[in-house]
GROMACS .gro file of C-alpha atoms in nm:
model
  444
    1MET     CA    1   2.189  -5.147  -1.012
    2SER     CA    2   2.502  -5.049  -1.197
    3SER     CA    3   2.779  -5.198  -1.375
    4PRO     CA    4   3.140  -5.096  -1.481
    5THR     CA    5   3.229  -4.975  -1.824
    6PRO     CA    6   3.570  -5.062  -1.980
    7ASP     CA    7   3.716  -4.743  -1.848
    8GLY     CA    8   3.598  -4.806  -1.500
    9ARG     CA    9   3.297  -4.575  -1.471
   10GLN     CA   10   2.965  -4.693  -1.319
   11ILE     CA   11   2.646  -4.680  -1.530
   12SER     CA   12   2.294  -4.783  -1.456
   13LYS     CA   13   2.123  -5.054  -1.645
   14ALA     CA   14   1.886  -4.795  -1.800
   15GLN     CA   15   2.199  -4.601  -1.918
   16GLY     CA   16   2.389  -4.897  -2.027
   17ARG     CA   17   2.124  -5.080  -2.224
   18ARG     CA   18   2.114  -5.032  -2.589
   19PRO     CA   19   1.835  -4.780  -2.650
   20ARG     CA   20   1.509  -4.908  -2.827
   21THR     CA   21   1.541  -4.626  -3.092
   22ALA     CA   22   1.869  -4.785  -3.223
   23PRO     CA   23   1.689  -4.999  -3.485
   24CYS     CA   24   1.646  -4.719  -3.723
   25ALA     CA   25   1.897  -4.792  -4.015
   26PHE     CA   26   1.792  -4.794  -4.363
   27PHE     CA   27   1.677  -5.162  -4.363
   28GLU     CA   28   1.450  -5.099  -4.054
   29ARG     CA   29   1.292  -4.801  -4.203
   30LEU     CA   30   1.249  -4.991  -4.522
   31TYR     CA   31   1.091  -5.275  -4.325
   32VAL     CA   32   0.840  -5.064  -4.156
   33PHE     CA   33   0.751  -4.884  -4.482
   34LEU     CA   34   0.682  -5.216  -4.637
   35MET     CA   35   0.452  -5.316  -4.342
   36VAL     CA   36   0.276  -4.984  -4.383
   37ILE     CA   37   0.208  -5.057  -4.744
   38TYR     CA   38   0.074  -5.401  -4.663
   39MET     CA   39  -0.133  -5.227  -4.400
   40ALA     CA   40  -0.290  -5.000  -4.674
   41GLN     CA   41  -0.394  -5.294  -4.878
   42MET     CA   42  -0.430  -5.106  -5.214
   43THR     CA   43  -0.430  -5.437  -5.426
   44PRO     CA   44  -0.517  -5.804  -5.344
   45GLY     CA   45  -0.149  -5.883  -5.336
   46ALA     CA   46  -0.100  -5.624  -5.065
   47GLY     CA   47  -0.381  -5.766  -4.869
   48ARG     CA   48  -0.220  -6.110  -4.874
   49MET     CA   49  -0.162  -6.088  -4.485
   50VAL     CA   50  -0.527  -6.126  -4.403
   51GLY     CA   51  -0.799  -6.360  -4.486
   52ARG     CA   52  -0.666  -6.719  -4.574
   53LEU     CA   53  -0.369  -6.892  -4.755
   54SER     CA   54  -0.456  -6.861  -5.128
   55GLY     CA   55  -0.349  -6.669  -5.433
   56ASP     CA   56   0.004  -6.570  -5.534
   57PRO     CA   57   0.257  -6.677  -5.269
   58VAL     CA   58   0.508  -6.406  -5.363
   59PRO     CA   59   0.333  -6.104  -5.204
   60LEU     CA   60   0.289  -6.334  -4.893
   61LEU     CA   61   0.654  -6.427  -4.874
   62ALA     CA   62   0.791  -6.078  -4.918
   63PRO     CA   63   0.706  -5.967  -4.560
   64ILE     CA   64   0.798  -6.293  -4.406
   65VAL     CA   65   1.134  -6.289  -4.568
   66MET     CA   66   1.193  -5.930  -4.462
   67THR     CA   67   1.076  -6.012  -4.092
   68LEU     CA   68   1.335  -6.308  -4.092
   69VAL     CA   69   1.606  -6.076  -4.187
   70LEU     CA   70   1.493  -5.831  -3.923
   71LEU     CA   71   1.525  -6.108  -3.677
   72VAL     CA   72   1.880  -6.184  -3.796
   73ARG     CA   73   1.967  -5.830  -3.755
   74HIS     CA   74   1.793  -5.789  -3.419
   75PRO     CA   75   1.750  -6.116  -3.242
   76VAL     CA   76   1.471  -6.143  -2.991
   77SER     CA   77   1.383  -6.416  -2.743
   78PHE     CA   78   1.051  -6.598  -2.776
   79LEU     CA   79   1.071  -6.726  -2.436
   80HIS     CA   80   0.816  -6.469  -2.327
   81ARG     CA   81   0.545  -6.579  -2.081
   82ARG     CA   82   0.273  -6.338  -2.196
   83LEU     CA   83   0.339  -6.422  -2.570
   84TRP     CA   84   0.277  -6.785  -2.503
   85LEU     CA   85  -0.014  -6.740  -2.257
   86PHE     CA   86  -0.186  -6.515  -2.513
   87ALA     CA   87  -0.110  -6.747  -2.801
   88GLY     CA   88  -0.238  -7.056  -2.594
   89ILE     CA   89  -0.568  -6.869  -2.538
   90MET     CA   90  -0.609  -6.812  -2.891
   91LEU     CA   91  -0.515  -7.172  -2.980
   92CYS     CA   92  -0.784  -7.296  -2.751
   93TRP     CA   93  -1.036  -7.068  -2.896
   94THR     CA   94  -0.938  -7.176  -3.247
   95VAL     CA   95  -0.989  -7.535  -3.164
   96ALA     CA   96  -1.316  -7.475  -2.996
   97VAL     CA   97  -1.444  -7.291  -3.299
   98CYS     CA   98  -1.309  -7.554  -3.545
   99TYR     CA   99  -1.479  -7.829  -3.320
  100LYS     CA  100  -1.813  -7.634  -3.313
  101LEU     CA  101  -1.819  -7.603  -3.700
  102HIS     CA  102  -1.682  -7.959  -3.743
  103ASP     CA  103  -1.423  -7.825  -3.984
  104PHE     CA  104  -1.057  -7.898  -3.944
  105SER     CA  105  -0.974  -7.867  -4.303
  106SER     CA  106  -0.671  -7.700  -4.430
  107THR     CA  107  -0.876  -7.439  -4.602
  108HIS     CA  108  -1.055  -7.346  -4.279
  109LEU     CA  109  -0.758  -7.356  -4.069
  110SER     CA  110  -0.564  -7.134  -4.304
  111PHE     CA  111  -0.783  -6.848  -4.188
  112TYR     CA  112  -0.636  -6.886  -3.849
  113PHE     CA  113  -0.280  -6.893  -3.980
  114PHE     CA  114  -0.292  -6.516  -4.017
  115LEU     CA  115  -0.419  -6.483  -3.663
  116PHE     CA  116  -0.122  -6.637  -3.512
  117TYR     CA  117   0.109  -6.474  -3.779
  118ALA     CA  118  -0.033  -6.137  -3.660
  119ILE     CA  119   0.034  -6.211  -3.301
  120PHE     CA  120   0.395  -6.314  -3.358
  121VAL     CA  121   0.477  -6.036  -3.615
  122ALA     CA  122   0.333  -5.784  -3.350
  123PHE     CA  123   0.558  -5.936  -3.085
  124ILE     CA  124   0.867  -5.884  -3.320
  125HIS     CA  125   0.778  -5.532  -3.395
  126VAL     CA  126   0.728  -5.438  -3.022
  127ARG     CA  127   1.051  -5.612  -2.906
  128VAL     CA  128   1.261  -5.482  -3.167
  129PHE     CA  129   1.126  -5.129  -3.213
  130GLY     CA  130   0.961  -5.055  -2.888
  131HIS     CA  131   0.765  -4.729  -2.872
  132GLU     CA  132   0.978  -4.588  -3.145
  133LEU     CA  133   0.766  -4.791  -3.378
  134LEU     CA  134   0.493  -4.515  -3.332
  135ARG     CA  135   0.731  -4.243  -3.429
  136MET     CA  136   0.849  -4.437  -3.741
  137TYR     CA  137   0.489  -4.485  -3.847
  138GLU     CA  138   0.431  -4.109  -3.824
  139ARG     CA  139   0.729  -4.021  -4.027
  140ILE     CA  140   0.632  -4.272  -4.301
  141MET     CA  141   0.269  -4.149  -4.313
  142VAL     CA  142   0.401  -3.800  -4.339
  143ILE     CA  143   0.602  -3.901  -4.648
  144LEU     CA  144   0.309  -4.091  -4.800
  145SER     CA  145   0.081  -3.776  -4.731
  146ALA     CA  146   0.335  -3.552  -4.915
  147VAL     CA  147   0.336  -3.791  -5.213
  148SER     CA  148  -0.038  -3.818  -5.224
  149LEU     CA  149  -0.091  -3.440  -5.194
  150VAL     CA  150   0.146  -3.377  -5.498
  151LEU     CA  151  -0.007  -3.630  -5.720
  152TRP     CA  152  -0.382  -3.558  -5.602
  153GLY     CA  153  -0.301  -3.202  -5.678
  154LEU     CA  154  -0.191  -3.295  -6.023
  155ALA     CA  155  -0.496  -3.505  -6.079
  156VAL     CA  156  -0.714  -3.199  -5.981
  157LEU     CA  157  -0.528  -2.928  -6.138
  158LEU     CA  158  -0.443  -3.093  -6.458
  159PRO     CA  159  -0.719  -3.351  -6.496
  160ASP     CA  160  -0.653  -3.439  -6.862
  161SER     CA  161  -0.280  -3.478  -6.819
  162GLY     CA  162  -0.301  -3.653  -6.490
  163SER     CA  163  -0.569  -3.899  -6.628
  164PHE     CA  164  -0.352  -3.985  -6.922
  165LEU     CA  165  -0.042  -4.026  -6.688
  166PHE     CA  166  -0.210  -4.232  -6.417
  167ARG     CA  167  -0.398  -4.478  -6.667
  168MET     CA  168  -0.050  -4.597  -6.768
  169PHE     CA  169  -0.024  -4.778  -6.435
  170PRO     CA  170  -0.188  -5.102  -6.324
  171GLN     CA  171  -0.563  -5.077  -6.243
  172THR     CA  172  -0.708  -5.114  -5.895
  173SER     CA  173  -1.083  -5.120  -5.782
  174PHE     CA  174  -1.126  -4.758  -5.809
  175GLY     CA  175  -0.845  -4.640  -6.018
  176ASN     CA  176  -0.469  -4.692  -6.078
  177ASN     CA  177  -0.187  -4.811  -5.873
  178VAL     CA  178   0.102  -4.556  -5.894
  179LEU     CA  179   0.404  -4.773  -5.750
  180TYR     CA  180   0.183  -4.856  -5.424
  181LEU     CA  181   0.255  -4.479  -5.326
  182PHE     CA  182  -0.071  -4.351  -5.465
  183ASN     CA  183  -0.400  -4.476  -5.586
  184TRP     CA  184  -0.553  -4.252  -5.847
  185MET     CA  185  -0.925  -4.251  -5.814
  186ASP     CA  186  -1.074  -4.269  -6.175
  187PRO     CA  187  -1.369  -4.033  -6.168
  188LEU     CA  188  -1.558  -4.301  -6.389
  189LYS     CA  189  -1.540  -4.551  -6.115
  190GLY     CA  190  -1.671  -4.342  -5.829
  191GLN     CA  191  -1.507  -4.231  -5.508
  192THR     CA  192  -1.556  -3.869  -5.592
  193TYR     CA  193  -1.715  -3.572  -5.392
  194GLY     CA  194  -1.919  -3.383  -5.654
  195SER     CA  195  -1.659  -3.331  -5.935
  196LEU     CA  196  -1.369  -3.360  -5.714
  197ILE     CA  197  -1.178  -3.690  -5.683
  198ARG     CA  198  -1.100  -3.809  -5.323
  199ASN     CA  199  -0.769  -3.887  -5.226
  200ALA     CA  200  -0.707  -4.256  -5.154
  201GLY     CA  201  -0.322  -4.219  -5.093
  202CYS     CA  202  -0.152  -4.552  -5.064
  203SER     CA  203  -0.474  -4.746  -4.999
  204TRP     CA  204  -0.757  -4.892  -5.206
  205GLU     CA  205  -1.003  -4.620  -5.099
  206PRO     CA  206  -0.994  -4.287  -4.928
  207GLY     CA  207  -1.162  -4.394  -4.616
  208ARG     CA  208  -0.891  -4.653  -4.539
  209PHE     CA  209  -0.618  -4.402  -4.607
  210ALA     CA  210  -0.807  -4.160  -4.364
  211ILE     CA  211  -0.784  -4.384  -4.067
  212MET     CA  212  -0.428  -4.451  -4.141
  213LEU     CA  213  -0.379  -4.075  -4.135
  214VAL     CA  214  -0.568  -4.035  -3.817
  215ALA     CA  215  -0.335  -4.280  -3.631
  216ALA     CA  216  -0.032  -4.069  -3.738
  217ILE     CA  217  -0.208  -3.745  -3.637
  218GLN     CA  218  -0.274  -3.896  -3.290
  219VAL     CA  219   0.107  -3.983  -3.262
  220ASN     CA  220   0.182  -3.625  -3.345
  221LEU     CA  221  -0.075  -3.476  -3.105
  222SER     CA  222   0.052  -3.677  -2.822
  223ARG     CA  223   0.414  -3.567  -2.896
  224CYS     CA  224   0.345  -3.207  -2.964
  225GLY     CA  225   0.009  -3.115  -2.856
  226ILE     CA  226  -0.205  -2.868  -3.052
  227ARG     CA  227   0.066  -2.701  -3.221
  228PHE     CA  228   0.083  -2.592  -3.582
  229ARG     CA  229   0.394  -2.350  -3.587
  230ARG     CA  230   0.702  -2.533  -3.672
  231ASN     CA  231   0.514  -2.855  -3.701
  232LYS     CA  232   0.508  -2.926  -4.075
  233SER     CA  233   0.414  -3.297  -4.006
  234ILE     CA  234   0.077  -3.217  -3.865
  235LEU     CA  235   0.003  -2.972  -4.158
  236CYS     CA  236   0.086  -3.231  -4.407
  237LEU     CA  237  -0.113  -3.504  -4.234
  238LEU     CA  238  -0.426  -3.281  -4.183
  239LEU     CA  239  -0.403  -3.157  -4.548
  240ALA     CA  240  -0.402  -3.503  -4.669
  241LEU     CA  241  -0.698  -3.606  -4.445
  242ALA     CA  242  -0.895  -3.305  -4.579
  243THR     CA  243  -0.852  -3.436  -4.946
  244THR     CA  244  -0.989  -3.795  -4.849
  245VAL     CA  245  -1.338  -3.642  -4.759
  246SER     CA  246  -1.383  -3.912  -4.515
  247THR     CA  247  -1.667  -3.895  -4.255
  248THR     CA  248  -1.484  -4.143  -4.023
  249GLY     CA  249  -1.152  -3.968  -4.053
  250TYR     CA  250  -1.289  -3.620  -3.985
  251SER     CA  251  -1.499  -3.731  -3.695
  252ILE     CA  252  -1.211  -3.897  -3.522
  253VAL     CA  253  -0.984  -3.613  -3.575
  254LEU     CA  254  -1.238  -3.366  -3.433
  255LEU     CA  255  -1.299  -3.584  -3.127
  256LEU     CA  256  -0.906  -3.606  -3.079
  257TYR     CA  257  -0.861  -3.220  -3.095
  258ALA     CA  258  -1.151  -3.187  -2.859
  259LEU     CA  259  -0.989  -3.416  -2.617
  260TYR     CA  260  -0.644  -3.259  -2.644
  261SER     CA  261  -0.787  -2.898  -2.621
  262LEU     CA  262  -0.939  -2.980  -2.265
  263ARG     CA  263  -0.660  -3.201  -2.146
  264ARG     CA  264  -0.584  -2.935  -1.887
  265ARG     CA  265  -0.818  -2.709  -1.686
  266LYS     CA  266  -0.655  -2.399  -1.815
  267LEU     CA  267  -0.835  -2.100  -1.939
  268SER     CA  268  -0.645  -2.109  -2.280
  269SER     CA  269  -0.745  -2.466  -2.318
  270VAL     CA  270  -1.106  -2.389  -2.257
  271LEU     CA  271  -1.096  -2.088  -2.486
  272THR     CA  272  -0.932  -2.280  -2.751
  273PHE     CA  273  -1.222  -2.557  -2.736
  274LEU     CA  274  -1.494  -2.307  -2.735
  275PHE     CA  275  -1.374  -2.070  -3.004
  276VAL     CA  276  -1.167  -2.296  -3.234
  277VAL     CA  277  -1.256  -2.664  -3.192
  278LEU     CA  278  -1.640  -2.619  -3.159
  279PRO     CA  279  -1.686  -2.377  -3.445
  280VAL     CA  280  -1.452  -2.578  -3.672
  281SER     CA  281  -1.657  -2.897  -3.572
  282TRP     CA  282  -1.983  -2.716  -3.644
  283TYR     CA  283  -1.847  -2.595  -3.984
  284VAL     CA  284  -1.734  -2.942  -4.091
  285PHE     CA  285  -2.039  -3.124  -3.987
  286SER     CA  286  -2.242  -2.867  -4.193
  287PHE     CA  287  -2.103  -3.033  -4.510
  288ASP     CA  288  -2.351  -3.256  -4.690
  289PHE     CA  289  -2.128  -3.562  -4.676
  290MET     CA  290  -2.098  -3.531  -4.311
  291GLY     CA  291  -2.416  -3.426  -4.140
  292ASP     CA  292  -2.664  -3.576  -4.386
  293LYS     CA  293  -2.477  -3.901  -4.431
  294ILE     CA  294  -2.456  -3.953  -4.059
  295ARG     CA  295  -2.820  -3.855  -3.996
  296ASP     CA  296  -2.950  -4.087  -4.287
  297ARG     CA  297  -2.738  -4.382  -4.206
  298ALA     CA  298  -2.783  -4.362  -3.823
  299ASP     CA  299  -3.159  -4.372  -3.867
  300PHE     CA  300  -3.136  -4.750  -3.835
  301ASP     CA  301  -3.349  -4.851  -3.532
  302GLY     CA  302  -3.368  -5.193  -3.667
  303LEU     CA  303  -3.436  -5.391  -3.972
  304THR     CA  304  -3.770  -5.561  -4.004
  305ARG     CA  305  -3.775  -5.928  -4.140
  306GLU     CA  306  -3.932  -5.760  -4.466
  307GLN     CA  307  -3.627  -5.541  -4.503
  308MET     CA  308  -3.383  -5.816  -4.462
  309GLU     CA  309  -3.581  -6.023  -4.706
  310GLY     CA  310  -3.567  -5.727  -4.939
  311LEU     CA  311  -3.192  -5.721  -4.894
  312ASP     CA  312  -3.177  -6.092  -4.977
  313TYR     CA  313  -3.400  -6.033  -5.279
  314ARG     CA  314  -3.161  -5.756  -5.411
  315ALA     CA  315  -2.867  -5.986  -5.366
  316GLN     CA  316  -3.030  -6.281  -5.555
  317GLU     CA  317  -3.073  -6.064  -5.848
  318HIS     CA  318  -2.699  -6.103  -5.885
  319GLY     CA  319  -2.688  -6.480  -5.849
  320ASP     CA  320  -2.359  -6.588  -5.694
  321GLU     CA  321  -2.183  -6.255  -5.785
  322TYR     CA  322  -2.023  -6.063  -5.517
  323VAL     CA  323  -2.200  -5.724  -5.496
  324GLY     CA  324  -2.009  -5.532  -5.233
  325SER     CA  325  -1.991  -5.421  -4.867
  326LEU     CA  326  -2.272  -5.286  -4.663
  327ASP     CA  327  -2.234  -4.946  -4.509
  328ARG     CA  328  -2.088  -4.900  -4.167
  329PHE     CA  329  -2.403  -4.861  -3.963
  330GLU     CA  330  -2.572  -5.148  -4.145
  331SER     CA  331  -2.268  -5.362  -4.084
  332MET     CA  332  -2.271  -5.285  -3.705
  333TYR     CA  333  -2.634  -5.382  -3.691
  334PHE     CA  334  -2.570  -5.713  -3.870
  335GLU     CA  335  -2.255  -5.775  -3.673
  336TRP     CA  336  -2.465  -5.740  -3.357
  337LEU     CA  337  -2.707  -5.999  -3.486
  338ASN     CA  338  -2.411  -6.225  -3.571
  339TYR     CA  339  -2.297  -6.177  -3.200
  340GLN     CA  340  -2.650  -6.258  -3.066
  341ASN     CA  341  -2.651  -6.577  -3.276
  342ASP     CA  342  -2.331  -6.710  -3.132
  343PRO     CA  343  -2.228  -6.501  -2.824
  344LEU     CA  344  -1.979  -6.750  -2.654
  345LEU     CA  345  -1.722  -6.841  -2.938
  346GLY     CA  346  -1.838  -6.617  -3.226
  347TYR     CA  347  -1.831  -6.730  -3.581
  348GLY     CA  348  -1.460  -6.732  -3.618
  349ARG     CA  349  -1.224  -6.588  -3.858
  350ASP     CA  350  -1.410  -6.712  -4.178
  351ASN     CA  351  -1.677  -6.450  -4.260
  352ASP     CA  352  -1.873  -6.724  -4.448
  353ASN     CA  353  -1.950  -6.884  -4.122
  354SER     CA  354  -2.144  -6.586  -3.990
  355TRP     CA  355  -2.518  -6.584  -3.953
  356PHE     CA  356  -2.542  -6.285  -4.194
  357ARG     CA  357  -2.364  -6.495  -4.470
  358GLN     CA  358  -2.538  -6.813  -4.396
  359ASP     CA  359  -2.897  -6.694  -4.350
  360ILE     CA  360  -2.923  -6.351  -4.532
  361THR     CA  361  -2.683  -6.328  -4.830
  362MET     CA  362  -2.358  -6.434  -4.949
  363ASN     CA  363  -2.339  -6.153  -5.203
  364TYR     CA  364  -2.266  -5.883  -4.949
  365ALA     CA  365  -1.985  -5.838  -4.691
  366LEU     CA  366  -1.993  -5.653  -4.374
  367SER     CA  367  -1.731  -5.360  -4.392
  368GLY     CA  368  -1.638  -5.349  -4.014
  369GLY     CA  369  -1.838  -5.249  -3.714
  370LEU     CA  370  -1.737  -5.175  -3.369
  371VAL     CA  371  -1.870  -5.504  -3.233
  372LYS     CA  372  -1.696  -5.716  -3.503
  373ILE     CA  373  -1.440  -5.826  -3.253
  374LEU     CA  374  -1.724  -5.959  -3.020
  375SER     CA  375  -1.912  -6.130  -3.319
  376GLN     CA  376  -1.596  -6.293  -3.454
  377TYR     CA  377  -1.438  -6.411  -3.129
  378GLY     CA  378  -1.719  -6.444  -2.897
  379ILE     CA  379  -1.778  -6.260  -2.552
  380PHE     CA  380  -1.485  -6.408  -2.358
  381VAL     CA  381  -1.200  -6.349  -2.615
  382GLY     CA  382  -1.366  -6.040  -2.750
  383VAL     CA  383  -1.367  -5.872  -2.402
  384LEU     CA  384  -1.007  -5.973  -2.353
  385LEU     CA  385  -0.898  -5.834  -2.674
  386TYR     CA  386  -1.068  -5.480  -2.588
  387ALA     CA  387  -0.920  -5.494  -2.243
  388ILE     CA  388  -0.571  -5.552  -2.387
  389LEU     CA  389  -0.628  -5.261  -2.628
  390PHE     CA  390  -0.726  -5.026  -2.334
  391TYR     CA  391  -0.415  -5.159  -2.139
  392SER     CA  392  -0.195  -5.124  -2.431
  393SER     CA  393  -0.317  -4.753  -2.478
  394TRP     CA  394  -0.249  -4.680  -2.110
  395ARG     CA  395   0.103  -4.833  -2.137
  396ILE     CA  396   0.190  -4.643  -2.445
  397SER     CA  397   0.086  -4.313  -2.284
  398ARG     CA  398   0.295  -4.380  -1.978
  399THR     CA  399   0.595  -4.507  -2.172
  400CYS     CA  400   0.574  -4.193  -2.414
  401ARG     CA  401   0.458  -3.951  -2.161
  402TYR     CA  402   0.133  -3.902  -2.362
  403SER     CA  403  -0.118  -3.665  -2.189
  404GLN     CA  404  -0.428  -3.879  -2.312
  405PRO     CA  405  -0.398  -4.229  -2.199
  406LEU     CA  406  -0.697  -4.356  -2.384
  407ALA     CA  407  -0.610  -4.184  -2.720
  408VAL     CA  408  -0.466  -4.496  -2.900
  409ALA     CA  409  -0.766  -4.709  -2.780
  410ILE     CA  410  -1.011  -4.439  -2.910
  411VAL     CA  411  -0.845  -4.414  -3.235
  412LEU     CA  412  -0.845  -4.799  -3.309
  413LEU     CA  413  -1.198  -4.846  -3.182
  414LEU     CA  414  -1.346  -4.565  -3.395
  415SER     CA  415  -1.148  -4.677  -3.693
  416SER     CA  416  -1.295  -5.020  -3.662
  417VAL     CA  417  -1.640  -4.883  -3.704
  418SER     CA  418  -1.557  -4.861  -4.065
  419TYR     CA  419  -1.266  -5.112  -4.128
  420PRO     CA  420  -1.130  -5.403  -3.931
  421VAL     CA  421  -0.796  -5.322  -3.775
  422PHE     CA  422  -0.702  -5.613  -3.558
  423CYS     CA  423  -0.473  -5.857  -3.721
  424ILE     CA  424  -0.359  -5.594  -3.966
  425PRO     CA  425   0.008  -5.525  -3.971
  426VAL     CA  426   0.120  -5.235  -3.755
  427TYR     CA  427  -0.215  -5.192  -3.611
  428THR     CA  428  -0.180  -5.518  -3.430
  429ALA     CA  429   0.156  -5.413  -3.266
  430PHE     CA  430  -0.018  -5.096  -3.122
  431TRP     CA  431  -0.313  -5.317  -3.008
  432LEU     CA  432  -0.095  -5.571  -2.828
  433TYR     CA  433   0.176  -5.340  -2.728
  434GLY     CA  434   0.091  -5.366  -2.368
  435LEU     CA  435   0.138  -5.726  -2.363
  436PHE     CA  436   0.480  -5.738  -2.530
  437CYS     CA  437   0.652  -5.421  -2.432
  438ARG     CA  438   0.980  -5.424  -2.223
  439GLU     CA  439   0.833  -5.168  -1.989
  440ALA     CA  440   0.580  -5.430  -1.872
  441ASP     CA  441   0.863  -5.674  -1.829
  442GLU     CA  442   1.033  -5.443  -1.586
  443GLY     CA  443   0.716  -5.391  -1.396
  444GLU     CA  444   0.675  -5.760  -1.317
   0.00000   0.00000   0.00000
């Protein structure tokens, strides 16, 4: 199909449509930057877009107001069949969970507000930015990586001066918040590797920053392949990742490079895998914090009742005090028990309703876990969400001509081993891209 231009020329719809890369003016970049900062959750205020409606309303209203301004600048139609079908399924699940728990209180329902908030914000992101959102995310993470490397280098090379400077900023859980761009890890509060402080970047801890970097590295690999010459972005991202000393981040990136080195059955690819990727992987896993950590924590064949009672006993020593989060492998184990306890509907968005929190201890939280989607949402909705993720990964690779159709799904799934990613800003747009993208509309 074609249509005439004012000067009489015929152009196709694909040529005449305003390109989806158009919304990249200053406000749009600022908006995505803000969403990335909220994605990092350095402070409780920056983490206001998850959990429930409580606390200071200003940090909650800031992204909402910015999203409304974005809609004024780039109106989108909400008359979208797949949006309302998916929202309807999640609404039915929400009602079923509340009915099962006999809890329709405003406090409990507020946990589900952010579920629908994340869905509609993801819809807006995908409709306004399209696949350009991934490229914008990569650019922003490169900038944040460069900032973190400069400030981390200052803290390492000039520890006394750096400590004096960074302690002038507001405190966080492990350090000090430098304008939401860098979280200095105070050596007195942990998050160090030996005597070297780890780089937490714009997040509350290094591991979270690492999985944000991994997502940007995947976008760069998909665009450029394994290329370091004239690719300053990947060098900056990899250097920042190296300073996080994150087991999860290192493992995912090594897997990504293995996948991309073997994406074609060429001799050069095989040689790269054999003589570059494998030796580097062996060297990295020889580090104490990688090999020993994985071996020790993966030796988790199952907790006996005595071990669980021991965990409960240790928690009781703290009374009602929150102690912290369990490790990723322990969290996966307990999330699996949560799922077995309620496989159909899950325990819902409020973690306090999980079997672990009800029957074991309220003093500990589960940090993440690959099965958290199943344990929270149940088998039917959980499988649906995972199916959407794989479809979105395929759709992104098809739209952007990426060589690895499952790369996005792999990154998000492995990242969720350590941290929840669904219903987190930007991540949710990647997760639900296949439902809301315009390319899927054209295929109907």
